[in-house]
Amino acid sequence: DQQVKQNSPSLSVQEGRISILNCDYTNSMFDYFLWYKKYPAEGPTFLISISSIKDKNEDGRFTVFLNKSAKHLSLHIVPSQPGDSAVYFCAASASTGANNLFFGTGTRLTVIP
Amino acid sequence: NAGVTQTPKFQVLKTGQSMTLQCAQDMNHNSMYWYRQDPGMGLRLIYYSASEGTTDKGEVPNGYNVSRLNKREFSLRLESAAPSQTSVYFCASSSSMRYGYTFGSGTRLTVV
């Protein structure tokens, strides 16, 4: 059973506008959340993370929001750039236990020039 | 600054053949992982090694074995390949969840 879900397989956004990628999780033991970006024929690269003690973390154009009560997180990219076109994976881990990452199925973002 | 290196990048096997996927990291990370990526399934954990000398099963370990040869190297072996093992395999390493995992560039395996 998928513990981390990304229900939108794809998203298209105009250059300069905001991209919002969503992620839901089911395991209440998850306390650390990460976003990865993946280009074709490359491995995923770490983008931004957030601990469950926070509800927002910002790094340049990227902001991650966490809503623990809804078991939902989102990644905002502002402004979106054509180079942001990639597949984005949401991932989560629980610090109690093996601390492994569980990944969502990914959202393909296309930023249109 | 190599990071995580995987070999080979591509491989075609016949059903029943065996092979070993190699992974090495130069970041002095304690933990190493093997994932597979399939369309519509995301990345799923096959095996992991929390430290040198230890290995544990992940979500989808059947049909695979692993060896943590030393702190740098973590190999994945398919003893008798099956078409269901056609996938892209990623090795990763980490020191702290705060910085996430560092992934290799992947091995695209096709079993015919």
XYZ file of C-alpha atoms in Angstrom:
225
model
C 0.000 0.000 0.000
C 1.381 3.376 -1.053
C 2.190 5.385 2.072
C 3.157 8.499 0.114
C 0.864 9.605 -2.686
C 1.189 12.104 -5.466
C -2.164 12.121 -7.170
C -1.251 14.401 -10.071
C 0.944 12.570 -12.604
C 1.595 15.777 -14.518
C 1.383 19.560 -14.282
C 1.953 22.283 -16.879
C 2.675 25.873 -15.900
C 3.628 29.003 -17.790
C 7.099 30.410 -17.216
C 7.097 32.992 -14.446
C 3.979 31.629 -12.765
C 3.761 29.552 -9.591
C 4.014 25.758 -9.685
C 2.317 23.888 -6.846
C 3.019 20.193 -6.439
C 1.039 18.232 -3.884
C 1.728 15.163 -1.788
C -0.298 13.213 0.770
C 0.856 10.606 3.247
C -0.881 8.037 5.399
C 1.692 7.045 8.025
C 1.403 9.293 11.086
C 4.882 8.190 12.188
C 6.500 10.101 9.321
C 8.365 13.089 10.728
C 10.693 14.163 7.951
C 9.704 15.031 4.412
C 11.777 15.698 1.330
C 11.335 16.693 -2.287
C 13.530 15.334 -5.038
C 13.858 16.454 -8.631
C 14.693 14.029 -11.422
C 15.776 14.683 -14.984
C 15.670 11.878 -17.594
C 18.578 9.428 -17.435
C 19.784 10.894 -14.146
C 19.319 9.969 -10.518
C 16.996 11.986 -8.283
C 18.603 15.036 -6.675
C 17.657 16.432 -3.290
C 15.747 19.696 -3.475
C 14.344 20.705 -0.094
C 13.210 19.112 3.146
C 11.066 19.861 6.174
C 10.839 18.451 9.651
C 7.456 17.797 11.250
C 8.201 20.438 13.908
C 7.897 23.099 11.192
C 5.109 24.011 8.819
C 7.173 25.856 6.234
C 10.691 25.795 4.855
C 11.982 28.108 2.173
C 15.048 27.919 -0.044
C 15.238 30.499 -2.793
C 12.422 29.905 -5.273
C 11.346 26.710 -3.499
C 9.056 26.546 -0.483
C 7.650 23.434 1.140
C 4.514 23.628 3.294
C 3.487 20.911 5.736
C -0.014 20.417 7.120
C 0.312 17.627 9.670
C -3.357 17.464 10.564
C -4.245 16.873 6.919
C -1.161 14.706 6.301
C -0.423 16.881 3.313
C 2.584 18.726 1.990
C 3.139 20.886 -1.028
C 6.067 22.301 -2.956
C 5.779 25.808 -4.371
C 8.119 27.026 -7.085
C 8.038 30.761 -7.718
C 8.736 31.919 -10.354
C 8.764 28.764 -12.461
C 11.515 28.478 -15.060
C 11.855 26.138 -18.075
C 14.820 24.460 -16.343
C 12.444 23.368 -13.596
C 10.803 20.936 -16.037
C 11.439 17.519 -14.462
C 9.759 14.806 -12.428
C 9.332 15.732 -8.764
C 9.177 13.065 -6.080
C 7.867 13.553 -2.593
C 9.453 11.335 0.084
C 8.935 10.737 3.790
C 10.671 8.965 6.630
C 10.074 8.067 10.263
C 12.920 8.665 12.689
C 11.652 5.811 14.856
C 12.607 2.664 13.011
C 14.904 2.155 10.060
C 14.699 5.768 8.903
C 14.214 4.723 5.289
C 12.667 6.973 2.681
C 9.280 6.169 1.178
C 8.640 7.800 -2.178
C 5.563 8.928 -4.022
C 4.984 8.083 -7.668
C 6.145 11.467 -8.931
C 4.663 14.476 -10.750
C 6.017 15.523 -14.120
C 6.258 19.323 -14.222
C 6.449 21.069 -17.576
C 7.208 24.782 -17.563
C 6.151 26.354 -20.835
C 8.320 29.236 -22.078
C 33.648 14.873 -6.751
C 32.121 11.551 -7.880
C 29.411 11.059 -5.215
C 27.650 7.758 -5.930
C 28.877 5.716 -8.895
C 26.858 2.854 -10.382
C 27.976 0.336 -12.971
C 26.895 -0.691 -15.516
C 24.582 2.028 -16.877
C 22.720 -0.361 -19.175
C 22.350 -4.123 -19.233
C 20.270 -6.668 -21.126
C 19.916 -10.118 -19.585
C 18.200 -13.281 -20.663
C 15.741 -14.876 -18.271
C 17.640 -17.025 -15.787
C 20.969 -15.232 -16.129
C 22.655 -13.699 -13.124
C 24.429 -10.400 -12.663
C 25.702 -8.002 -10.034
C 25.069 -4.268 -10.011
C 27.910 -2.349 -8.455
C 27.663 0.805 -6.361
C 30.362 2.863 -4.682
C 30.248 6.151 -2.772
C 33.101 8.439 -1.808
C 31.290 10.609 0.761
C 32.033 8.459 3.813
C 28.325 7.820 4.317
C 27.278 5.094 6.710
C 24.001 4.138 5.051
C 23.487 2.800 1.539
C 20.352 1.764 -0.354
C 19.117 0.052 -3.483
C 15.870 1.220 -5.087
C 14.046 0.276 -8.242
C 11.925 2.665 -10.269
C 9.026 1.408 -12.361
C 6.464 3.447 -14.323
C 3.621 4.578 -12.077
C 5.250 3.020 -8.993
C 7.749 5.615 -7.849
C 10.929 4.387 -6.193
C 10.682 1.270 -4.074
C 13.312 0.126 -1.603
C 14.862 -3.274 -2.320
C 17.544 -3.544 0.367
C 19.458 -1.193 2.583
C 22.559 -1.184 4.744
C 22.479 1.102 7.764
C 26.183 0.595 8.403
C 29.099 -1.494 7.251
C 28.458 -5.137 8.018
C 24.646 -4.905 8.186
C 21.976 -5.368 5.528
C 18.183 -5.454 5.739
C 15.247 -6.071 3.439
C 13.157 -3.222 2.100
C 9.731 -3.279 0.429
C 10.555 -5.505 -2.557
C 13.516 -7.800 -1.714
C 12.381 -11.007 -3.437
C 14.756 -12.175 -6.168
C 17.652 -10.034 -4.950
C 20.655 -10.314 -2.659
C 23.057 -7.661 -1.473
C 26.568 -7.369 -0.112
C 28.015 -4.458 1.852
C 31.588 -5.136 0.887
C 33.016 -2.235 2.889
C 31.907 1.258 3.844
C 32.185 2.465 0.243
C 30.626 -0.383 -1.718
C 27.165 -1.936 -1.766
C 26.331 -4.436 -4.519
C 22.995 -5.861 -5.665
C 22.837 -9.351 -7.153
C 20.161 -10.961 -9.289
C 20.723 -14.716 -9.073
C 18.186 -15.749 -11.726
C 16.809 -12.763 -13.617
C 13.122 -12.593 -14.488
C 11.259 -10.231 -16.853
C 9.552 -8.692 -13.782
C 12.963 -7.380 -12.761
C 13.144 -5.147 -15.815
C 13.507 -1.734 -14.211
C 15.788 1.186 -13.514
C 17.896 0.558 -10.419
C 19.240 3.351 -8.240
C 21.827 3.149 -5.529
C 21.899 5.860 -2.855
C 23.830 6.765 0.244
C 23.212 9.082 3.183
C 24.734 10.361 6.387
C 21.771 12.258 7.757
C 18.118 12.495 6.768
C 18.411 16.272 7.002
C 20.339 16.195 3.746
C 18.460 13.306 2.224
C 19.978 10.673 0.048
C 22.552 11.107 -2.701
C 21.618 8.959 -5.678
C 23.671 7.442 -8.441
C 22.678 7.930 -12.064
C 20.990 4.545 -12.319
C 21.273 1.212 -14.137
C 18.669 0.455 -16.776
C 18.151 -3.309 -16.766
C 16.108 -5.215 -19.316
C 15.388 -8.915 -18.850
C 14.161 -10.687 -21.992
